[in-house]
Each structure stands twice: as structure tokens, then as C-alpha cells.
PDB file of C-alpha atoms in Angstrom:
ATOM      1  CA  MET A 892      20.265 104.317 116.397  1.00 37.00           C
ATOM      2  CA  SER A 893      18.634 107.587 115.497  1.00 39.00           C
ATOM      3  CA  SER A 894      15.499 108.139 113.456  1.00 42.00           C
ATOM      4  CA  THR A 895      14.715 111.285 111.505  1.00 41.00           C
ATOM      5  CA  GLY A 896      11.489 113.030 112.309  1.00 41.00           C
ATOM      6  CA  THR A 897       9.583 115.192 109.860  1.00 43.00           C
ATOM      7  CA  ALA A 898       7.845 117.506 112.337  1.00 43.00           C
ATOM      8  CA  ARG A 899      10.967 119.405 113.337  1.00 63.00           C
ATOM      9  CA  ARG A 900      13.749 119.989 110.846  1.00 72.00           C
ATOM     10  CA  PRO A 901      17.194 119.516 112.436  1.00 84.00           C
ATOM     11  CA  SER A 902      20.023 121.980 112.194  1.00 87.00           C
ATOM     12  CA  LEU A 903      22.347 121.362 109.266  1.00 95.00           C
ATOM     13  CA  THR A 904      25.085 123.686 110.486  1.00 95.00           C
ATOM     14  CA  ARG A 905      27.323 120.767 111.435  1.00 95.00           C
ATOM     15  CA  ARG A 906      27.616 117.207 110.180  1.00 96.00           C
ATOM     16  CA  ASP A 907      25.822 114.537 112.168  1.00 97.00           C
ATOM     17  CA  THR A 908      28.641 112.055 112.779  1.00 95.00           C
ATOM     18  CA  THR A 909      26.995 109.996 115.523  1.00 94.00           C
ATOM     19  CA  SER A 910      23.652 108.730 114.192  1.00 94.00           C
ATOM     20  CA  GLN A 911      23.435 105.397 112.408  1.00 93.00           C
ATOM     21  CA  GLU A 912      21.340 104.681 109.344  1.00 95.00           C
ATOM     22  CA  PHE A 913      18.725 101.952 109.726  1.00 96.00           C
ATOM     23  CA  MET A 914      20.013  99.897 106.804  1.00 95.00           C
ATOM     24  CA  ASP A 915      23.496  99.777 108.354  1.00 93.00           C
ATOM     25  CA  ASP A 916      22.079  97.823 111.303  1.00 95.00           C
ATOM     26  CA  PRO A 917      22.739  94.068 110.795  1.00 95.00           C
ATOM     27  CA  GLY A 918      19.453  93.361 112.583  1.00 96.00           C
ATOM     28  CA  CYS A 919      17.242  95.691 110.544  1.00 97.00           C
ATOM     29  CA  ASP A 920      13.968  94.560 108.945  1.00 97.00           C
ATOM     30  CA  LEU A 921      15.009  92.619 105.825  1.00 97.00           C
ATOM     31  CA  ASP A 922      11.790  93.300 103.908  1.00 97.00           C
ATOM     32  CA  ARG A 923      12.201  97.043 104.363  1.00 97.00           C
ATOM     33  CA  LEU A 924      15.873  96.742 103.461  1.00 97.00           C
ATOM     34  CA  GLU A 925      15.058  94.906 100.243  1.00 97.00           C
ATOM     35  CA  ARG A 926      12.535  97.578  99.266  1.00 97.00           C
ATOM     36  CA  THR A 927      15.155 100.230 100.042  1.00 97.00           C
ATOM     37  CA  TYR A 928      17.663  98.588  97.704  1.00 97.00           C
ATOM     38  CA  SER A 929      14.999  98.462  94.985  1.00 96.00           C
ATOM     39  CA  GLN A 930      14.135 102.142  95.433  1.00 96.00           C
ATOM     40  CA  PHE A 931      17.745 103.237  94.998  1.00 97.00           C
ATOM     41  CA  THR A 932      17.247 103.090  91.227  1.00 95.00           C
ATOM     42  CA  THR A 933      14.579 105.798  91.303  1.00 95.00           C
ATOM     43  CA  VAL A 934      16.300 107.955  93.914  1.00 94.00           C
ATOM     44  CA  ASN A 935      19.673 107.861  92.165  1.00 96.00           C
ATOM     45  CA  ARG A 936      18.089 108.627  88.808  1.00 94.00           C
ATOM     46  CA  LEU A 937      16.514 111.744  90.317  1.00 91.00           C
ATOM     47  CA  VAL A 938      19.333 113.142  92.445  1.00 93.00           C
ATOM     48  CA  SER A 939      22.715 111.471  91.814  1.00 96.00           C
ATOM     49  CA  GLY A 940      23.523 112.829  88.361  1.00 97.00           C
ATOM     50  CA  TRP A 941      25.413 109.775  87.172  1.00 98.00           C
ATOM     51  CA  GLN A 942      24.487 110.252  83.529  1.00 97.00           C
ATOM     52  CA  ARG A 943      26.232 113.628  83.637  1.00 97.00           C
ATOM     53  CA  VAL A 944      29.207 112.059  85.425  1.00 98.00           C
ATOM     54  CA  TYR A 945      29.338 109.392  82.725  1.00 98.00           C
ATOM     55  CA  ARG A 946      29.321 111.964  79.915  1.00 98.00           C
ATOM     56  CA  ARG A 947      31.850 114.306  81.544  1.00 97.00           C
ATOM     57  CA  TRP A 948      34.261 111.972  83.302  1.00 97.00           C
ATOM     58  CA  ILE A 949      33.844 108.377  82.170  1.00 98.00           C
ATOM     59  CA  ARG A 950      32.914 108.294  78.472  1.00 97.00           C
ATOM     60  CA  PRO A 951      35.899 110.405  77.338  1.00 96.00           C
ATOM     61  CA  ARG A 952      38.214 107.777  78.880  1.00 96.00           C
ATOM     62  CA  LEU A 953      36.605 104.816  77.110  1.00 96.00           C
ATOM     63  CA  ASP A 954      38.448 103.483  74.066  1.00 91.00           C
ATOM     64  CA  PRO A 955      36.329 101.832  71.335  1.00 89.00           C
ATOM     65  CA  ASP A 956      39.288  99.586  70.503  1.00 89.00           C
ATOM     66  CA  ARG A 957      40.013  98.389  74.044  1.00 92.00           C
ATOM     67  CA  PRO A 958      37.591  97.435  76.839  1.00 93.00           C
ATOM     68  CA  ALA A 959      37.980  99.677  79.869  1.00 97.00           C
ATOM     69  CA  THR A 960      37.660  98.381  83.418  1.00 98.00           C
ATOM     70  CA  LEU A 961      35.753 100.105  86.203  1.00 98.00           C
ATOM     71  CA  LEU A 962      35.403  99.347  89.907  1.00 98.00           C
ATOM     72  CA  ASP A 963      32.265 100.424  91.803  1.00 98.00           C
ATOM     73  CA  ILE A 964      32.979 100.465  95.551  1.00 98.00           C
ATOM     74  CA  GLY A 965      29.946  99.917  97.794  1.00 98.00           C
ATOM     75  CA  PHE A 966      27.412  99.084  95.092  1.00 98.00           C
ATOM     76  CA  GLY A 967      24.339  99.018  97.379  1.00 96.00           C
ATOM     77  CA  GLY A 968      21.414  98.227  95.073  1.00 97.00           C
ATOM     78  CA  GLY A 969      23.682  97.728  92.062  1.00 97.00           C
ATOM     79  CA  ASP A 970      21.801 100.257  89.933  1.00 97.00           C
ATOM     80  CA  ILE A 971      24.734 102.581  89.191  1.00 98.00           C
ATOM     81  CA  SER A 972      26.895  99.808  87.735  1.00 98.00           C
ATOM     82  CA  ARG A 973      23.994  98.520  85.666  1.00 97.00           C
ATOM     83  CA  ALA A 974      23.254 101.988  84.313  1.00 97.00           C
ATOM     84  CA  LEU A 975      26.879 102.580  83.343  1.00 98.00           C
ATOM     85  CA  THR A 976      27.029  99.341  81.345  1.00 96.00           C
ATOM     86  CA  THR A 977      23.821 100.329  79.549  1.00 96.00           C
ATOM     87  CA  TRP A 978      25.078 103.812  78.630  1.00 97.00           C
ATOM     88  CA  ALA A 979      28.435 102.497  77.443  1.00 97.00           C
ATOM     89  CA  ALA A 980      26.752  99.817  75.318  1.00 95.00           C
ATOM     90  CA  ARG A 981      24.512 102.447  73.706  1.00 96.00           C
ATOM     91  CA  ASP A 982      27.660 104.399  72.811  1.00 97.00           C
ATOM     92  CA  ARG A 983      29.205 101.189  71.416  1.00 95.00           C
ATOM     93  CA  LEU A 984      31.947 101.287  74.007  1.00 96.00           C
ATOM     94  CA  ALA A 985      33.154  98.281  75.987  1.00 92.00           C
ATOM     95  CA  LEU A 986      33.120  98.729  79.764  1.00 96.00           C
ATOM     96  CA  ARG A 987      33.828  95.845  82.123  1.00 97.00           C
ATOM     97  CA  ILE A 988      32.577  96.580  85.630  1.00 98.00           C
ATOM     98  CA  THR A 989      33.414  94.933  88.925  1.00 98.00           C
ATOM     99  CA  ALA A 990      31.156  96.078  91.773  1.00 98.00           C
ATOM    100  CA  ILE A 991      31.977  95.310  95.399  1.00 98.00           C
ATOM    101  CA  ASP A 992      30.161  95.638  98.700  1.00 98.00           C
ATOM    102  CA  PRO A 993      31.150  94.090 102.048  1.00 97.00           C
ATOM    103  CA  ASP A 994      27.485  93.542 102.990  1.00 97.00           C
ATOM    104  CA  GLU A 995      26.226  90.087 102.022  1.00 97.00           C
ATOM    105  CA  ARG A 996      22.657  91.431 102.027  1.00 97.00           C
ATOM    106  CA  ALA A 997      23.511  93.704  99.095  1.00 98.00           C
ATOM    107  CA  LEU A 998      24.976  90.752  97.214  1.00 97.00           C
ATOM    108  CA  ARG A 999      21.812  88.700  97.789  1.00 97.00           C
ATOM    109  CA  HIS A1000      19.745  91.585  96.424  1.00 97.00           C
ATOM    110  CA  VAL A1001      21.659  91.950  93.146  1.00 97.00           C
ATOM    111  CA  HIS A1002      21.732  88.193  92.586  1.00 94.00           C
ATOM    112  CA  ARG A1003      17.913  88.220  92.544  1.00 92.00           C
ATOM    113  CA  LEU A1004      17.961  90.612  89.581  1.00 90.00           C
ATOM    114  CA  PRO A1005      18.523  89.785  85.889  1.00 84.00           C
ATOM    115  CA  ALA A1006      22.137  89.523  84.777  1.00 76.00           C
ATOM    116  CA  ALA A1007      23.510  92.892  83.697  1.00 81.00           C
ATOM    117  CA  GLY A1008      27.064  92.258  82.561  1.00 89.00           C
ATOM    118  CA  VAL A1009      28.445  93.368  85.933  1.00 96.00           C
ATOM    119  CA  ARG A1010      30.600  91.208  88.193  1.00 97.00           C
ATOM    120  CA  PHE A1011      29.219  91.680  91.703  1.00 97.00           C
ATOM    121  CA  GLU A1012      31.375  90.555  94.612  1.00 98.00           C
ATOM    122  CA  GLN A1013      31.248  90.657  98.403  1.00 98.00           C
ATOM    123  CA  ALA A1014      34.537  92.377  99.208  1.00 98.00           C
ATOM    124  CA  SER A1015      36.121  95.575 100.487  1.00 98.00           C
ATOM    125  CA  SER A1016      38.503  97.888  98.649  1.00 98.00           C
ATOM    126  CA  ALA A1017      41.264  96.669 100.966  1.00 98.00           C
ATOM    127  CA  ASP A1018      40.623  93.082  99.815  1.00 98.00           C
ATOM    128  CA  LEU A1019      41.165  94.107  96.197  1.00 98.00           C
ATOM    129  CA  VAL A1020      44.332  96.053  97.012  1.00 98.00           C
ATOM    130  CA  ALA A1021      45.672  92.999  98.841  1.00 98.00           C
ATOM    131  CA  ARG A1022      45.186  90.772  95.807  1.00 97.00           C
ATOM    132  CA  GLY A1023      46.780  93.330  93.475  1.00 98.00           C
ATOM    133  CA  ASP A1024      43.774  94.354  91.382  1.00 98.00           C
ATOM    134  CA  ARG A1025      43.934  97.424  89.124  1.00 98.00           C
ATOM    135  CA  TYR A1026      41.170  99.195  87.185  1.00 98.00           C
ATOM    136  CA  ASP A1027      41.115 102.059  84.724  1.00 98.00           C
ATOM    137  CA  LEU A1028      38.363 103.840  86.670  1.00 98.00           C
ATOM    138  CA  VAL A1029      37.175 103.690  90.287  1.00 98.00           C
ATOM    139  CA  ILE A1030      33.864 105.134  91.478  1.00 98.00           C
ATOM    140  CA  SER A1031      31.507 105.181  94.441  1.00 98.00           C
ATOM    141  CA  ASN A1032      28.059 106.603  95.137  1.00 98.00           C
ATOM    142  CA  HIS A1033      26.854 107.893  98.523  1.00 98.00           C
ATOM    143  CA  LEU A1034      29.753 106.269 100.344  1.00 98.00           C
ATOM    144  CA  LEU A1035      31.881 109.080 101.758  1.00 98.00           C
ATOM    145  CA  HIS A1036      29.373 110.316 104.340  1.00 97.00           C
ATOM    146  CA  HIS A1037      29.220 106.848 105.921  1.00 96.00           C
ATOM    147  CA  LEU A1038      32.909 106.847 106.847  1.00 97.00           C
ATOM    148  CA  ASP A1039      34.764 108.054 109.913  1.00 96.00           C
ATOM    149  CA  PRO A1040      38.087 109.896 109.312  1.00 97.00           C
ATOM    150  CA  ASP A1041      40.241 106.762 109.418  1.00 98.00           C
ATOM    151  CA  ALA A1042      37.930 104.848 107.086  1.00 98.00           C
ATOM    152  CA  LEU A1043      37.800 107.799 104.687  1.00 98.00           C
ATOM    153  CA  ALA A1044      41.591 108.009 104.568  1.00 98.00           C
ATOM    154  CA  ALA A1045      41.792 104.261 103.932  1.00 98.00           C
ATOM    155  CA  LEU A1046      39.216 104.436 101.136  1.00 98.00           C
ATOM    156  CA  LEU A1047      41.078 107.232  99.369  1.00 98.00           C
ATOM    157  CA  ALA A1048      44.396 105.397  99.656  1.00 98.00           C
ATOM    158  CA  ASP A1049      42.787 102.203  98.318  1.00 98.00           C
ATOM    159  CA  SER A1050      41.112 104.127  95.485  1.00 98.00           C
ATOM    160  CA  ARG A1051      44.422 105.537  94.308  1.00 98.00           C
ATOM    161  CA  ALA A1052      46.111 102.141  94.541  1.00 98.00           C
ATOM    162  CA  LEU A1053      43.331 100.505  92.518  1.00 98.00           C
ATOM    163  CA  SER A1054      42.973 103.168  89.807  1.00 98.00           C
ATOM    164  CA  ARG A1055      45.144 103.601  86.716  1.00 97.00           C
ATOM    165  CA  GLN A1056      43.425 106.767  85.485  1.00 97.00           C
ATOM    166  CA  LEU A1057      40.551 108.296  87.425  1.00 98.00           C
ATOM    167  CA  VAL A1058      38.683 108.109  90.717  1.00 98.00           C
ATOM    168  CA  VAL A1059      35.227 109.690  91.118  1.00 98.00           C
ATOM    169  CA  HIS A1060      33.460 109.536  94.490  1.00 98.00           C
ATOM    170  CA  ASN A1061      29.967 111.017  94.055  1.00 98.00           C
ATOM    171  CA  ASP A1062      28.166 112.049  97.239  1.00 98.00           C
ATOM    172  CA  LEU A1063      25.580 114.367  98.723  1.00 97.00           C
ATOM    173  CA  SER A1064      26.223 117.933  99.772  1.00 97.00           C
ATOM    174  CA  ARG A1065      24.516 118.996 102.993  1.00 97.00           C
ATOM    175  CA  GLY A1066      21.955 121.749 102.405  1.00 96.00           C
ATOM    176  CA  ARG A1067      18.550 122.863 103.605  1.00 95.00           C
ATOM    177  CA  ALA A1068      16.849 123.067 100.213  1.00 93.00           C
ATOM    178  CA  GLY A1069      17.772 119.513  99.326  1.00 93.00           C
ATOM    179  CA  TYR A1070      16.789 118.302 102.769  1.00 96.00           C
ATOM    180  CA  GLY A1071      13.329 119.834 102.501  1.00 95.00           C
ATOM    181  CA  PHE A1072      12.769 118.534  98.969  1.00 93.00           C
ATOM    182  CA  TYR A1073      13.850 115.007  99.834  1.00 95.00           C
ATOM    183  CA  ALA A1074      11.758 114.976 103.024  1.00 95.00           C
ATOM    184  CA  ALA A1075       8.634 115.874 101.054  1.00 95.00           C
ATOM    185  CA  VAL A1076       8.990 113.535  98.078  1.00 93.00           C
ATOM    186  CA  THR A1077      10.003 110.436 100.063  1.00 95.00           C
ATOM    187  CA  LEU A1078       7.544 110.780 102.949  1.00 95.00           C
ATOM    188  CA  PRO A1079       5.003 108.343 101.359  1.00 93.00           C
ATOM    189  CA  PHE A1080       7.658 105.581 101.577  1.00 91.00           C
ATOM    190  CA  ALA A1081       8.568 106.161 105.226  1.00 92.00           C
ATOM    191  CA  ARG A1082       6.770 103.106 106.598  1.00 91.00           C
ATOM    192  CA  ARG A1083       7.649 100.539 103.944  1.00 95.00           C
ATOM    193  CA  SER A1084      11.377 101.114 103.490  1.00 97.00           C
ATOM    194  CA  PHE A1085      14.312 103.052 104.917  1.00 97.00           C
ATOM    195  CA  ILE A1086      14.599 105.369 101.916  1.00 97.00           C
ATOM    196  CA  HIS A1087      13.008 108.335 103.729  1.00 97.00           C
ATOM    197  CA  GLN A1088      14.655 108.174 107.152  1.00 96.00           C
ATOM    198  CA  ASP A1089      18.069 107.022 105.951  1.00 97.00           C
ATOM    199  CA  GLY A1090      18.118 109.481 103.062  1.00 97.00           C
ATOM    200  CA  LEU A1091      17.517 112.405 105.409  1.00 97.00           C
ATOM    201  CA  LEU A1092      20.185 111.151 107.773  1.00 97.00           C
ATOM    202  CA  SER A1093      22.573 110.781 104.825  1.00 97.00           C
ATOM    203  CA  ILE A1094      22.090 114.474 104.075  1.00 97.00           C
ATOM    204  CA  ARG A1095      22.747 115.342 107.717  1.00 97.00           C
ATOM    205  CA  ARG A1096      25.920 113.230 107.677  1.00 97.00           C
ATOM    206  CA  SER A1097      27.198 114.596 104.367  1.00 98.00           C
ATOM    207  CA  TYR A1098      29.898 117.215 103.824  1.00 98.00           C
ATOM    208  CA  ARG A1099      29.885 120.683 102.386  1.00 98.00           C
ATOM    209  CA  ARG A1100      32.581 121.435  99.857  1.00 98.00           C
ATOM    210  CA  PRO A1101      35.047 123.276 102.152  1.00 98.00           C
ATOM    211  CA  GLU A1102      34.635 120.599 104.835  1.00 98.00           C
ATOM    212  CA  LEU A1103      35.479 117.772 102.456  1.00 98.00           C
ATOM    213  CA  GLN A1104      38.368 119.595 100.783  1.00 98.00           C
ATOM    214  CA  ALA A1105      39.862 120.233 104.227  1.00 98.00           C
ATOM    215  CA  VAL A1106      40.063 116.526 105.111  1.00 98.00           C
ATOM    216  CA  VAL A1107      41.287 114.952 101.852  1.00 98.00           C
ATOM    217  CA  PRO A1108      44.973 114.560 100.922  1.00 97.00           C
ATOM    218  CA  PRO A1109      46.704 116.731  98.312  1.00 96.00           C
ATOM    219  CA  GLY A1110      45.831 115.805  94.744  1.00 96.00           C
ATOM    220  CA  TRP A1111      42.133 115.291  95.424  1.00 98.00           C
ATOM    221  CA  GLN A1112      39.691 117.855  94.028  1.00 98.00           C
ATOM    222  CA  VAL A1113      36.192 118.573  95.357  1.00 98.00           C
ATOM    223  CA  ARG A1114      33.681 119.879  92.820  1.00 98.00           C
ATOM    224  CA  THR A1115      30.020 120.759  93.187  1.00 97.00           C
ATOM    225  CA  MET A1116      27.300 119.452  90.903  1.00 97.00           C
ATOM    226  CA  PHE A1117      23.586 120.273  90.769  1.00 92.00           C
ATOM    227  CA  PRO A1118      21.524 119.419  92.741  1.00 89.00           C
ATOM    228  CA  GLN A1119      23.528 119.550  95.973  1.00 94.00           C
ATOM    229  CA  ARG A1120      26.187 117.055  94.937  1.00 97.00           C
ATOM    230  CA  LEU A1121      29.904 116.769  95.614  1.00 98.00           C
ATOM    231  CA  LEU A1122      32.335 115.030  93.274  1.00 98.00           C
ATOM    232  CA  LEU A1123      35.643 114.044  94.843  1.00 98.00           C
ATOM    233  CA  THR A1124      38.049 113.261  92.016  1.00 98.00           C
ATOM    234  CA  HIS A1125      41.631 112.185  91.526  1.00 98.00           C
ATOM    235  CA  GLU A1126      43.344 111.867  88.142  1.00 96.00           C
ATOM    236  CA  SER A1127      46.492 109.827  87.811  1.00 88.00           C
ATOM    237  CA  ALA A1128      49.257 109.898  85.235  1.00 69.00           C
ATOM    238  CA  ARG A1129      49.927 106.216  85.865  1.00 53.00           C
ATOM    239  CA  ARG A1130      48.641 103.694  83.347  1.00 53.00           C
TER     240      ARG A1130
END
């Protein structure tokens, strides 16, 4: 396992594909992990841009006369799914969300929170493909940089199989400005959660746009979004 120091800023020329995030360790400190899950809400609100993704990509595909279905792969703290249900409800649009994560610790976290109209489940995308599930929309947040090439290819194949209309994988884009900003604003939380160390490592593990476009199959589009975000999208004609 590798920790991220703040005294010396690492090179971001190449992706770090070898270090492991603390929260991915099955034996990590559970109190710090729980605080990390809770802090995802604030971090994602500041940097992930999901409200813009909702307005640009998701809301136009919601039909006021028919509930749409959405799958959130790797829900983590569960905050993205909860936010999407809130925004859709405010727009008087019906959105039924299933959120999956293979980590039972994530499931325990969301089950401690108030009900939010989201169906949370411990499962992988492959599990849902195997049982024949289909959804109008498929999303993920901060998932791509965790995956090795084989796992990435499997995720994209599963996403297409599960989606009737649209897939949006929202992830970080590796860059020095974002790294420095994140290092500064999360430093006060470094000892009580993994949000500082793991967030910096996530940036080091993340792609730049040409890198990601070079490794995805035809039909997938990589777009940039401020601040230092990548959206990997696939639109399908199938319904």
C-alpha cells in the first residue's frame, strides 16, 4: 500500500497504476472508512459536477409520463444516487434508481442513513448482466481509475449490456492544478479519514483525455468537464 505525502508533490506525467487506496484494503480502519464515506457528499458536491451532468445528460431523457430507470455502479457513499432522486423529484420527474457496490462495507454505510428512494444492493455489474437486468441509464462516479485494463473492458461491456439509452462514467482527469487544490483543502482531514490520501492517489491514478480515449472501444466518447473531469459516454439506439 502506498500513502501520499504532502511535502513532495509526485510527478503526474504518467498514471500511477500500482499504488492501492487505503479504503480498498479489506483490513483498513473502519472508523476512518465510515468518515470517508460520509465526506464523499461534500467532496462530490464540490468537484464531481453531477448537477451539470444531470441537466445535460440525464434530465432530457426523463419522461414525465413514464418512470425512467437508472443504475449507479459502485455507489460508494450513496450520495450521487440520493442527489439524482432529489433533483428529479424537484423537476417532477420519476426516476427509479438501483445502486450497486460489491463492497459490503459500503452497503452497511448506506443502510445507516435515512431512506432515499434508492434500491441499494451488494452486487457487481456482471451479476446484473447475468440475471438479465436492463436500465434506461447507467452511471458511475470515480470508478474508472480503480480498474486495470481487463476490468475496465469488462465494465464497459457490462455497461452497454445493461443500458437501453445512455451510459455516463464520470471520473477525474489527472492534472497538477487539481492535485494542488485538493491537497490543500483536504489536508485538515488527513488524520481522521482517507479522503485526503486516497483522493490524491485517485488523481494520480486517473486518466487524461487522450489516454482514456486510446483504451476504450469504438462508440465511446471522452469529454472534458470543468474542473478537471472526464465524462466517458455511450449512447445507444436500442430501447
